[in-house]
Tab-separated table of C-alpha atoms in Angstrom:
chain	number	residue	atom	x	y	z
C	4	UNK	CA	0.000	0.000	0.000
C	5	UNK	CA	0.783	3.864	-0.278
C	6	UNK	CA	2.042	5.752	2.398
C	7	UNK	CA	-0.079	5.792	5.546
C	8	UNK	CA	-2.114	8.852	6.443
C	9	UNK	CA	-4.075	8.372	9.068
C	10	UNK	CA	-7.147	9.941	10.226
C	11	UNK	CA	-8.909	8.905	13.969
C	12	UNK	CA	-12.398	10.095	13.954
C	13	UNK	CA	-13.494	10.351	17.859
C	14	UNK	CA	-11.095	12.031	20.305
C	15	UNK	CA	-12.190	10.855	23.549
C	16	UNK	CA	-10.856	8.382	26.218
C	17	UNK	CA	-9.594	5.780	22.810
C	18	UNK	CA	-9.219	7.612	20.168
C	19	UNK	CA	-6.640	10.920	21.372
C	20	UNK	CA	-4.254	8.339	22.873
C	21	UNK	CA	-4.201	6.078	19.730
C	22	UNK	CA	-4.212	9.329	17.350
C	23	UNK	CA	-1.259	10.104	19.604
C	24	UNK	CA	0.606	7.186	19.170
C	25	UNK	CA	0.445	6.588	15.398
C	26	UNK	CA	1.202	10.417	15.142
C	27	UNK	CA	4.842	9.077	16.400
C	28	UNK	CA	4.738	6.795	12.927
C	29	UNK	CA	2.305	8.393	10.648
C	30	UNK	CA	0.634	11.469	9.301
C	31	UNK	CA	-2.636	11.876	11.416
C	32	UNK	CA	-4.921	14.047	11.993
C	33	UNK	CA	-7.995	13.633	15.058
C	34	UNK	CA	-11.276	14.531	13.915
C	35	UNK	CA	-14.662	15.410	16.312
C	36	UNK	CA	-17.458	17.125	16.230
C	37	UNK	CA	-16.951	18.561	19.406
C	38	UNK	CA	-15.298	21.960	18.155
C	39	UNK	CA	-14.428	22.710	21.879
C	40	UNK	CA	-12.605	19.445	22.241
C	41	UNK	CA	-10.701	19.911	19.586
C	42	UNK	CA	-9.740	23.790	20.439
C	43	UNK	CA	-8.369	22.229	23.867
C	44	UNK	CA	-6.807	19.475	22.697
C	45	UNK	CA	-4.741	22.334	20.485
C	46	UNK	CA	-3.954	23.993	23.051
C	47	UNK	CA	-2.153	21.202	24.499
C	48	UNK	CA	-4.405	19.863	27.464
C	49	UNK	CA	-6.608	16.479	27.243
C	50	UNK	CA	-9.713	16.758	29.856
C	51	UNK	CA	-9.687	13.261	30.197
C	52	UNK	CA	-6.177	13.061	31.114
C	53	UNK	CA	-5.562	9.798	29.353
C	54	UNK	CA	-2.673	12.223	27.344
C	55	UNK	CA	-0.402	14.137	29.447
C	56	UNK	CA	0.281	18.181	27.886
C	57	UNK	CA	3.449	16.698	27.704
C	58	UNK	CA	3.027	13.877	25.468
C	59	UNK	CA	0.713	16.549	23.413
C	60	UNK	CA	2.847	19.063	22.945
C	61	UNK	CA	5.371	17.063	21.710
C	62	UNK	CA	3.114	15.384	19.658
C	63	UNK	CA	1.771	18.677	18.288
C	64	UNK	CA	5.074	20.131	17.657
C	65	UNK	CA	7.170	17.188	16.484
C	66	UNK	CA	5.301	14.599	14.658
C	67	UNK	CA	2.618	17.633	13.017
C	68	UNK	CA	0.265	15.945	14.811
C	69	UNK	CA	-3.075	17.658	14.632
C	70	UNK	CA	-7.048	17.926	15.445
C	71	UNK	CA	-9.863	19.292	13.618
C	72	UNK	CA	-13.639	19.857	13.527
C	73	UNK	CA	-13.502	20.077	9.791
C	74	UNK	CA	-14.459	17.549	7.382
C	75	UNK	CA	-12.912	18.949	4.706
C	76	UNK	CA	-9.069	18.520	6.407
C	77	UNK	CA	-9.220	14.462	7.008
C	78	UNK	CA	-9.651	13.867	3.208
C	79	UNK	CA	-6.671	13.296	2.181
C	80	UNK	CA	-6.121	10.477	4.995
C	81	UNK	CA	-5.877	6.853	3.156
C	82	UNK	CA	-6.179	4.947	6.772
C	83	UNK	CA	-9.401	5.716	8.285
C	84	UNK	CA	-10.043	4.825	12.562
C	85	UNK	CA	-13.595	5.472	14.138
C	86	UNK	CA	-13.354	5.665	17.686
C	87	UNK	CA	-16.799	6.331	19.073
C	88	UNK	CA	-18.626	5.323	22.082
C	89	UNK	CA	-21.221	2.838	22.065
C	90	UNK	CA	-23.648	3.245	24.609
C	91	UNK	CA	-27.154	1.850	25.624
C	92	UNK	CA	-30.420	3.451	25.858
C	93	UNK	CA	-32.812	3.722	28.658
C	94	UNK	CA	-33.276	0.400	28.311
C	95	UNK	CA	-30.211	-1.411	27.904
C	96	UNK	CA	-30.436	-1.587	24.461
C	97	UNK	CA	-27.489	-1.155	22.158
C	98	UNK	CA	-27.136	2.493	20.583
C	99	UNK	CA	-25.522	2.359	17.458
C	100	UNK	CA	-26.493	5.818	16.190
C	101	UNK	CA	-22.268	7.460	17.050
C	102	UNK	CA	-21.495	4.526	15.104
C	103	UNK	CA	-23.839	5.066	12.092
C	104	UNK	CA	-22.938	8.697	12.213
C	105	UNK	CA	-19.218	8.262	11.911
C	106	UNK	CA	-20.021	5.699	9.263
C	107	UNK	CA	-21.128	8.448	7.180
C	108	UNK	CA	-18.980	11.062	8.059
C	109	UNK	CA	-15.873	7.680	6.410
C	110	UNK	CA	-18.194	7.602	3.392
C	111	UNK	CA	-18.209	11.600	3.081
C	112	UNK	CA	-14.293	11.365	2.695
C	113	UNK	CA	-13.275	7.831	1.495
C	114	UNK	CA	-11.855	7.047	-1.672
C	115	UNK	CA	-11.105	4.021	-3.877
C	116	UNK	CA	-8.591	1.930	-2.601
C	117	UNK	CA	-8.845	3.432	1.511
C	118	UNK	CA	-9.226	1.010	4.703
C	119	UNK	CA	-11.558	2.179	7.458
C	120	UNK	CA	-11.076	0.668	10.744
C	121	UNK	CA	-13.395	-0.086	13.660
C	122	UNK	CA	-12.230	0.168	17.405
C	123	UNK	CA	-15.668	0.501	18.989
C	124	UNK	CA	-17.098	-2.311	21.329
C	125	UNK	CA	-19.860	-4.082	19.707
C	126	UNK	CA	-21.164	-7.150	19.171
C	127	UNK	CA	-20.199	-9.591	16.066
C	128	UNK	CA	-21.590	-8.760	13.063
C	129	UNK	CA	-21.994	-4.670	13.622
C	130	UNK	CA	-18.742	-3.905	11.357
C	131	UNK	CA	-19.907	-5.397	8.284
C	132	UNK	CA	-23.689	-5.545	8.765
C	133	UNK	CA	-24.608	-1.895	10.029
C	134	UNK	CA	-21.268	0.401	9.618
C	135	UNK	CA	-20.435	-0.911	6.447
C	136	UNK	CA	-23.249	-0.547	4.379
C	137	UNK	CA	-23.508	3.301	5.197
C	138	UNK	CA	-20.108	3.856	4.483
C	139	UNK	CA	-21.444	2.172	0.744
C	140	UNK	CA	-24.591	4.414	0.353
C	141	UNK	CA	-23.115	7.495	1.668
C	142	UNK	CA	-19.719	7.282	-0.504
C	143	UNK	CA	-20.760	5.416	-3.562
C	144	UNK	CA	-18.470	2.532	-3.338
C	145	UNK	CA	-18.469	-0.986	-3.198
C	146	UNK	CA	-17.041	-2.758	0.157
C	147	UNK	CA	-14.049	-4.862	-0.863
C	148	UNK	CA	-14.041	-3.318	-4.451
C	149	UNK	CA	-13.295	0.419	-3.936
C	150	UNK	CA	-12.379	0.331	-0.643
C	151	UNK	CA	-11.466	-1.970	2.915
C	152	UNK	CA	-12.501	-2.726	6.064
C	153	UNK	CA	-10.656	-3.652	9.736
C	154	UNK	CA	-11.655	-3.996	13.212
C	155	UNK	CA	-9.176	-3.610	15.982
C	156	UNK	CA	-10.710	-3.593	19.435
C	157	UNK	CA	-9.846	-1.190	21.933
C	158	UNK	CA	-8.572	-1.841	25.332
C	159	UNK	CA	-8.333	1.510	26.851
C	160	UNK	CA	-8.546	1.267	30.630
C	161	UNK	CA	-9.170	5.236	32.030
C	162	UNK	CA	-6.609	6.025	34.527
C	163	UNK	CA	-4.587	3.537	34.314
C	164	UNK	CA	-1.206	4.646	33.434
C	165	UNK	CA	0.444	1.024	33.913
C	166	UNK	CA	-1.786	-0.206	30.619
C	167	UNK	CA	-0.881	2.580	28.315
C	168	UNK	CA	-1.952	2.295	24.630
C	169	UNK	CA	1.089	1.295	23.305
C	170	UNK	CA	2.222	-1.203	25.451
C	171	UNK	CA	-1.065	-3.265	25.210
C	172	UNK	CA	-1.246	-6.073	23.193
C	173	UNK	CA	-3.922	-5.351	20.303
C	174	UNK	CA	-6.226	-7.547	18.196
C	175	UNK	CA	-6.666	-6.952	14.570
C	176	UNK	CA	-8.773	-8.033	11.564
C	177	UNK	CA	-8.946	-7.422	7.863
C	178	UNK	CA	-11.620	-8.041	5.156
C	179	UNK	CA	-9.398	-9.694	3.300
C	180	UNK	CA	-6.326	-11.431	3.927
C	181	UNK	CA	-4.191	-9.005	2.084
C	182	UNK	CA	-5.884	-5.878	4.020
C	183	UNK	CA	-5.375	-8.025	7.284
C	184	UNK	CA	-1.647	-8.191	6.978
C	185	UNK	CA	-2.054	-4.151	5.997
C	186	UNK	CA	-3.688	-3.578	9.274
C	187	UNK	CA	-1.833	-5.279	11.316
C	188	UNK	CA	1.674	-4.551	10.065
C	189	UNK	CA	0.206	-0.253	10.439
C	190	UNK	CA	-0.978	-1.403	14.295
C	191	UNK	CA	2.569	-3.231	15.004
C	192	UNK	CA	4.454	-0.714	13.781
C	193	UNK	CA	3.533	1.386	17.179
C	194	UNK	CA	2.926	-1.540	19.962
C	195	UNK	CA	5.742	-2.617	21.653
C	196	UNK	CA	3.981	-5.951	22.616
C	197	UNK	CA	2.756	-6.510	19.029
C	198	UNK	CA	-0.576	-7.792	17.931
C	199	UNK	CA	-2.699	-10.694	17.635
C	200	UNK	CA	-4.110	-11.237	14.061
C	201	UNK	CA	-7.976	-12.254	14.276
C	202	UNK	CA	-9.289	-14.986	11.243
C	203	UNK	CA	-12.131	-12.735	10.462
C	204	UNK	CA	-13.390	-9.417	12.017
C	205	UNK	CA	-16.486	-11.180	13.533
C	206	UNK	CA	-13.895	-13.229	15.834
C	207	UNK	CA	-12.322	-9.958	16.425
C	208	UNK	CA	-15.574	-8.321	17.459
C	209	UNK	CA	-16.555	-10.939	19.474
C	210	UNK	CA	-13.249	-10.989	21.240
C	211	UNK	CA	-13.846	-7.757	22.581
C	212	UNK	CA	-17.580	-8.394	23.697
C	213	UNK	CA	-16.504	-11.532	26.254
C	214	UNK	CA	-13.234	-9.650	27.570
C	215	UNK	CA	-15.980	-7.289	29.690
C	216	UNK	CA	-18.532	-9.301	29.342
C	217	UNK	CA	-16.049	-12.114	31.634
C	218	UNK	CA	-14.609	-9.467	34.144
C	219	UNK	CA	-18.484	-8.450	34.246
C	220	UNK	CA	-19.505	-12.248	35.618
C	221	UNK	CA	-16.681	-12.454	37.537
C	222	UNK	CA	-17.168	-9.374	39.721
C	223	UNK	CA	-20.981	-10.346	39.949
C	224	UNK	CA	-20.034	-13.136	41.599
C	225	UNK	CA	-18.021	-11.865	44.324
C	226	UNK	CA	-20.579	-8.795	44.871
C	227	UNK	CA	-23.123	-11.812	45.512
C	228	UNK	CA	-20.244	-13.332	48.043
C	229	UNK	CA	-20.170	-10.556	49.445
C	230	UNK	CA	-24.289	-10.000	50.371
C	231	UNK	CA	-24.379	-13.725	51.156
C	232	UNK	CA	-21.139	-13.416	54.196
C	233	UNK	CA	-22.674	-10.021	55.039
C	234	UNK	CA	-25.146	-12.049	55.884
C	235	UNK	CA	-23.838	-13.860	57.721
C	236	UNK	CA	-22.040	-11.386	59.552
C	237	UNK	CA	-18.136	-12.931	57.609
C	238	UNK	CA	-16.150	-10.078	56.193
C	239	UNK	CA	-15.885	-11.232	52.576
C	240	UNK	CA	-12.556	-9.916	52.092
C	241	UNK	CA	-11.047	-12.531	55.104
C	242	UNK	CA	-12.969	-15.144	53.140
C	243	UNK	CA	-11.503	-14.057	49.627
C	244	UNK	CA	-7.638	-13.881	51.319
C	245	UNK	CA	-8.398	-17.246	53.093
C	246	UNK	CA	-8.953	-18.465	49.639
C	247	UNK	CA	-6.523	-16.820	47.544
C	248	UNK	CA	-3.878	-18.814	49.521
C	249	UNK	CA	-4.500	-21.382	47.483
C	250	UNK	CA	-2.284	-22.039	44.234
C	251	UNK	CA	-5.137	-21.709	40.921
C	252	UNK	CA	-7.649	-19.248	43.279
C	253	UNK	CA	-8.048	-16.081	41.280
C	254	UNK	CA	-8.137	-12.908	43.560
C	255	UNK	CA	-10.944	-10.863	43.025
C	256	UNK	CA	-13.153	-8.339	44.896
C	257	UNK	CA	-16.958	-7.228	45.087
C	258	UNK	CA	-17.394	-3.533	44.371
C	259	UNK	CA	-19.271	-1.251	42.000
C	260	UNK	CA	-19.363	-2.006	38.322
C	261	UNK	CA	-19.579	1.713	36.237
C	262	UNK	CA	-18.162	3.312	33.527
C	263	UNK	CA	-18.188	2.736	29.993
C	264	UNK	CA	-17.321	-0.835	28.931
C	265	UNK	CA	-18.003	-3.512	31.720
C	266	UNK	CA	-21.486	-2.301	33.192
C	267	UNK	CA	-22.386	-1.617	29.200
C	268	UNK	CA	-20.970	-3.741	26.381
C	269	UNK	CA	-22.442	-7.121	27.769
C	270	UNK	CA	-25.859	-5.929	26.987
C	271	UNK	CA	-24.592	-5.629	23.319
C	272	UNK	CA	-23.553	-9.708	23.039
C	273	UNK	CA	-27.070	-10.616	25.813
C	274	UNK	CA	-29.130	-8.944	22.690
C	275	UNK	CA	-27.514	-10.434	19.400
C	276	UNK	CA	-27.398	-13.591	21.975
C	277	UNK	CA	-31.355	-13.566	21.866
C	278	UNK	CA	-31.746	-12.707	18.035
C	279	UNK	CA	-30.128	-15.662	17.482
C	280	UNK	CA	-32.512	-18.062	19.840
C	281	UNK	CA	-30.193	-18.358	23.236
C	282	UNK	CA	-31.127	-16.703	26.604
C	283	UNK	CA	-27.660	-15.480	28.292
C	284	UNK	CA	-28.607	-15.942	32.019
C	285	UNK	CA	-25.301	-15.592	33.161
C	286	UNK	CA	-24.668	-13.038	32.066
C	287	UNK	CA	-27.966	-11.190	32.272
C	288	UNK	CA	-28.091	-11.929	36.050
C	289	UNK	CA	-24.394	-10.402	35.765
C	290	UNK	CA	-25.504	-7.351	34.896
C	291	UNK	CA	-28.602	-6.952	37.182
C	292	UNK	CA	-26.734	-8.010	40.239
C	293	UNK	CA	-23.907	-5.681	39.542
C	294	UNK	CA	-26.436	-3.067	38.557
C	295	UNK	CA	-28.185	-3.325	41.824
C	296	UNK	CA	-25.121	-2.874	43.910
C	297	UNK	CA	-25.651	0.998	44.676
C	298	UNK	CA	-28.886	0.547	46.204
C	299	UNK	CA	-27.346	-2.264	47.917
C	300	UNK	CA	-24.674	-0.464	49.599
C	301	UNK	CA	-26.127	2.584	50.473
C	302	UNK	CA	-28.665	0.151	52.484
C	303	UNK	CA	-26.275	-1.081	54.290
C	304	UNK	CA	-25.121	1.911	55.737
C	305	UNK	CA	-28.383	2.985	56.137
C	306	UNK	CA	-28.759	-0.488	58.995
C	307	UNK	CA	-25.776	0.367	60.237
C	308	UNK	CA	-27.024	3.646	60.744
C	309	UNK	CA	-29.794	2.601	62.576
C	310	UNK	CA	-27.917	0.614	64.499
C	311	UNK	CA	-25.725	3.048	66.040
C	312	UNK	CA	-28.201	4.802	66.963
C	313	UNK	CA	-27.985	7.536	64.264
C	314	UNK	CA	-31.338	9.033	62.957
C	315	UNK	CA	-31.114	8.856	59.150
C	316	UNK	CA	-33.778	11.142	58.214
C	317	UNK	CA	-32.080	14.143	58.153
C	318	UNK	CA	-28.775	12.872	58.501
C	319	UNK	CA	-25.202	14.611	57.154
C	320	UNK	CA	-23.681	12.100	54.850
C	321	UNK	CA	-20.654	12.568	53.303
C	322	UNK	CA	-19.482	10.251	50.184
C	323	UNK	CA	-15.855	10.307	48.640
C	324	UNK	CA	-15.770	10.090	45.398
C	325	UNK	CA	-18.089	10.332	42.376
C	326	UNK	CA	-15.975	8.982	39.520
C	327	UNK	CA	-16.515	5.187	38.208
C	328	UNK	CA	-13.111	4.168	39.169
C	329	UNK	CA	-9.899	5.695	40.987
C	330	UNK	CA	-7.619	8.242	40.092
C	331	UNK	CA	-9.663	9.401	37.179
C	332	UNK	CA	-12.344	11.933	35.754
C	333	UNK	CA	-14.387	9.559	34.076
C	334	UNK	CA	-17.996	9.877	35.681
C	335	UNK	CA	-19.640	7.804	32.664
C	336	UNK	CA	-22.390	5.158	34.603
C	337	UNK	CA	-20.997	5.783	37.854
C	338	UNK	CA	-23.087	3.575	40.668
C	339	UNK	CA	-22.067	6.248	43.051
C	340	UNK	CA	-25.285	8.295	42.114
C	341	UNK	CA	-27.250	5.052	42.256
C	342	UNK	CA	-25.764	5.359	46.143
C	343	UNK	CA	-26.804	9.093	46.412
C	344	UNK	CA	-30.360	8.498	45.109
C	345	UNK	CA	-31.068	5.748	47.512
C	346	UNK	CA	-29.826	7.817	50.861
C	347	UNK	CA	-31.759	10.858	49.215
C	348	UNK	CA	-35.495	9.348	49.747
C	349	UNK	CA	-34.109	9.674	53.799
C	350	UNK	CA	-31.935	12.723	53.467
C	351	UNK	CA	-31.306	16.438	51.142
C	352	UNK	CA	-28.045	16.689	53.316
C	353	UNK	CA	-25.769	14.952	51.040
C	354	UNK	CA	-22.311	15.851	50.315
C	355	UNK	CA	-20.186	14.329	47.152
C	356	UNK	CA	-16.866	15.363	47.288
C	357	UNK	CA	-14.237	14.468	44.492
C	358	UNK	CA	-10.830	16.072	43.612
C	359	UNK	CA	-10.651	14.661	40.471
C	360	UNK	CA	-14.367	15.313	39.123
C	361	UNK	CA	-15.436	18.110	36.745
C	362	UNK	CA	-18.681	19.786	38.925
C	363	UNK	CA	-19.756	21.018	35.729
C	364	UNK	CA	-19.800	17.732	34.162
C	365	UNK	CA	-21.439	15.997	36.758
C	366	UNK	CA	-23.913	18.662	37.025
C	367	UNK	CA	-24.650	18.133	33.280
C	368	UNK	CA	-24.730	14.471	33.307
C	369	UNK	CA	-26.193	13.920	36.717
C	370	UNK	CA	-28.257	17.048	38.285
C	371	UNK	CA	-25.641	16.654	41.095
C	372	UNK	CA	-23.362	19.332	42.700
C	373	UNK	CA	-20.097	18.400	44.218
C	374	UNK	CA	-17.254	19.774	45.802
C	375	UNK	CA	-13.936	19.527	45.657
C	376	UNK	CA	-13.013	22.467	47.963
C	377	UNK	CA	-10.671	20.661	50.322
C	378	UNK	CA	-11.458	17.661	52.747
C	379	UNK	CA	-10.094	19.299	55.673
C	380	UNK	CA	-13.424	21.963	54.887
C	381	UNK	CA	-15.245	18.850	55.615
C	382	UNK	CA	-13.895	17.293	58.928
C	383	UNK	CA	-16.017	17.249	61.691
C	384	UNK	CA	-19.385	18.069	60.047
C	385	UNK	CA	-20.877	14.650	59.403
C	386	UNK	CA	-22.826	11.789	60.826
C	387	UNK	CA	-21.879	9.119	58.410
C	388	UNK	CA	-19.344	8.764	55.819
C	389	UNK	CA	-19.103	6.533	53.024
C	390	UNK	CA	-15.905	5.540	50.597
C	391	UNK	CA	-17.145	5.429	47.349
C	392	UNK	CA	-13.662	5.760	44.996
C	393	UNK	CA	-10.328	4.249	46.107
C	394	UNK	CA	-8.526	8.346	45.031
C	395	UNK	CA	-5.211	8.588	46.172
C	396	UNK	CA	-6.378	11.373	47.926
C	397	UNK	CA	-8.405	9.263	50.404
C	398	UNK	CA	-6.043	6.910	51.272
C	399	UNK	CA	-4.168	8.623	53.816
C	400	UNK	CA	-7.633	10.007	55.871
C	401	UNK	CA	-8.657	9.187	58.980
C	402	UNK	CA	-11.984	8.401	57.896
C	403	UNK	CA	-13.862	9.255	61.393
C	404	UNK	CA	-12.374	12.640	61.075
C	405	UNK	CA	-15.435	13.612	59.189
C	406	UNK	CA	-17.730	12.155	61.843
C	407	UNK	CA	-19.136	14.938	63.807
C	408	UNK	CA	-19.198	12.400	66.864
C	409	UNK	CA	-16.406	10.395	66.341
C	410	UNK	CA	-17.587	7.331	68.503
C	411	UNK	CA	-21.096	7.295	67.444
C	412	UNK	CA	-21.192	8.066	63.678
C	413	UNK	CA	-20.857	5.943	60.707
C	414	UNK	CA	-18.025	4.841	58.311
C	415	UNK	CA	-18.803	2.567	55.470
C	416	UNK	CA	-15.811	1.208	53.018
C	417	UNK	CA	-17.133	0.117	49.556
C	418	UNK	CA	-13.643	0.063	48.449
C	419	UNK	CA	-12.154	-2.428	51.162
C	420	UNK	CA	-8.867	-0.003	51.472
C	421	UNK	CA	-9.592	2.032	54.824
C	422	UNK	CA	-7.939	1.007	58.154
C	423	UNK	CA	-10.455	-1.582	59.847
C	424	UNK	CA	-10.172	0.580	62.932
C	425	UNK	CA	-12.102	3.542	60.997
C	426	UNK	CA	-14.913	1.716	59.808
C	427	UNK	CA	-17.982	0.184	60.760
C	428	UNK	CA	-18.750	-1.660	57.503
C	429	UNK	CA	-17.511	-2.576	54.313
C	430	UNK	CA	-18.373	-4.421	51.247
């Protein structure tokens, strides 16, 4: 093939870091529609904070990198990436419409002989069977004639600065054999730990699906552990390092499944699992026991609460930590609101505070307000606090130091991180 010029269309949490990385290799531009992103992202700061301003600048400055909101500037791109959410609707059914949209905007600025490849989580079959075919109508040519097809999966993990994009190992696919080899030889050329080359992009699709949709089972079961030795009045995480002394016992722990991949993509596989005539009740009760887990933990507190002696109605609460995970702005399906909601049919005096949050965002997204105006600002005013998000931040607090009666208030760990001494509960 001709010289690669790449063009990443999506420039959130997957697509700036890969943009990023074959910028070190290739000519590439970002595109989004978000003209705001993109002005940002000039200026040499990623929200998201999956790209240091270092690595940006230098990417911006040395290797031409560049973003746009302007169709017109990723046309003459030959190597096309769409990296777009996919999220579910209202009622857990897949969304395709990013995907369909950035389908068009390929077949707006495709020409004969381009590849176009998929990174988006979705169940086998979406690649070829819904983004393809608009990429056809809107651009006039014929899939595996004019032009050629991929699908590498993403494995992005937000925050996590150990599993960078280029040091994961990726999974790629082609159309074709020939445009296989292509794609994989463009992805290698920027992973240190290589690739894995897929038979078909249906096997590469469904590759991605089962990754989450596995992590997604296994945490289910350990959040249902965890209710059944509660109890029982066992601390679950005694039981799961009793166990783990054993040689083939894998380590994991209950906690709150958010975010954007494993508390969504398994409802992508559960409904292409029913079109074709099989019921997915593992995984289905996966998802509604990890679903439920919010509710779940904010009711514990609540009996511990009560059995303290604290009067909930009313009550100061104090949670730590809105995000989905640690160390990380990402607020996309958090379960902490599912926690808020549940104390807020006892109390309206709920505090959220989180460092790493963007109030704005959250207000958006959530109706919530938070605060991030210092934790000492918050020591001593509270009747029970509750550990929602491992932050660094958090690790080194005295947890009862927000308890407005030290002895008699409550401090719930969803995390299983705070000194046993501090708490009165934990998952």
């Amino acid at each position: 093939m001709k010289e690669i010029r790449i063009a990443v269309i999506g420039l959130g949490y997957v697509g700036l870091p890969l943009a990023r990385l074959f910028s070190t290799k290739f000519k590439t531009i970002g595109y989004d529609l978000n003209k705001q992103r993109v002005d940002a992202l000039m200026q040499g700061h990623d929200a998201t904070l999956e790209v240091s301003d270092e690595l940006l600048h230098d990417a911006i400055r040395n290797h031409g990198f560049r973003c746009t909101a302007n169709l017109e500037e990723i046309k003459s791109a030959n190597f096309y990436v769409v990296a777009v959410p996919t999220p579910v609707d209202a009622n857990n059914h897949p969304d395709l419409k990013p995907l369909w949209g950035a389908s068009e905007t390929v077949g707006k600025v495709i020409s004969k002989g381009d590849i176009v490849v998929y990174e988006s989580t979705v169940y086998p079959g979406v690649t070829e069977e819904e983004c393809l075919p608009v990429v056809e109508k809107t651009s006039g040519l014929k899939y595996n004639k004019d032009f050629f097809a991929g699908y590498s999966p993403e494995r992005i993990n937000p925050g996590d600065k150990l599993h960078t994009v280029e040091k994961i190992k990726k999974v790629t696919s082609g159309s074709t054999p020939e445009i296989a080899d292509i794609v994989d030889r463009v992805y290698n050329t920027v992973l240190v730990n290589g690739t894995h080359k897929a038979p078909s992009i249906k096997v590469a699709e469904a590759s991605k699906i089962i990754e989450n949709s596995q992590r997604d089972v296994n945490i289910a079961f350990m959040n249902e552990l965890a209710k059944i030795f509660n109890a029982m009045g066992i601390d679950t995480h005694d039981v799961i390092d009793a166990a783990s002394s054993k040689w083939n016992f894998i380590k994991l722990s209950p906690g709150l499944v958010g975010g954007h991949c494993i508390s969504v993509d398994p409802y992508y596989l559960i409904q292409k699992a029913q079109v074709y005539g099989v019921l997915p009740r593992v995984m289905s009760n996966a998802r509604r026991l990890n679903d439920g887990m919010g509710d779940y933990v904010a009711g514990q507190m609540i009996k511990l609460m009560n059995k303290k002696g604290v009067l909930v109605k009313d009550a100061r609460i104090l949670l730590l930590g809105i995000t989905f995970k640690e160390n990380c702005p990402d607020i996309r399906n958090t379960k902490v609101v599912d926690i808020y909601h549940t104390l807020k049919e006892y109390t309206d005096n709920i505090v959220i505070y989180d460092p790493w949050a963007d109030r704005d965002r959250v207000k958006s997204a959530y109706g919530i307000d938070i605060m991030n105006d210092g934790l000492d600002a918050h020591k001593r005013l509270y009747d029970a606090v509750m550990l929602c998000v491992a932050h660094n931040e958090f690790k080194s607090c005295n947890m009862r130091d927000f308890l407005a009666d030290r002895d008699k208030g409550v401090v719930y760990d969803v995390k299983g991180i705070v000194d046993r001494k501090q708490i009165d509960g934990r998952l």
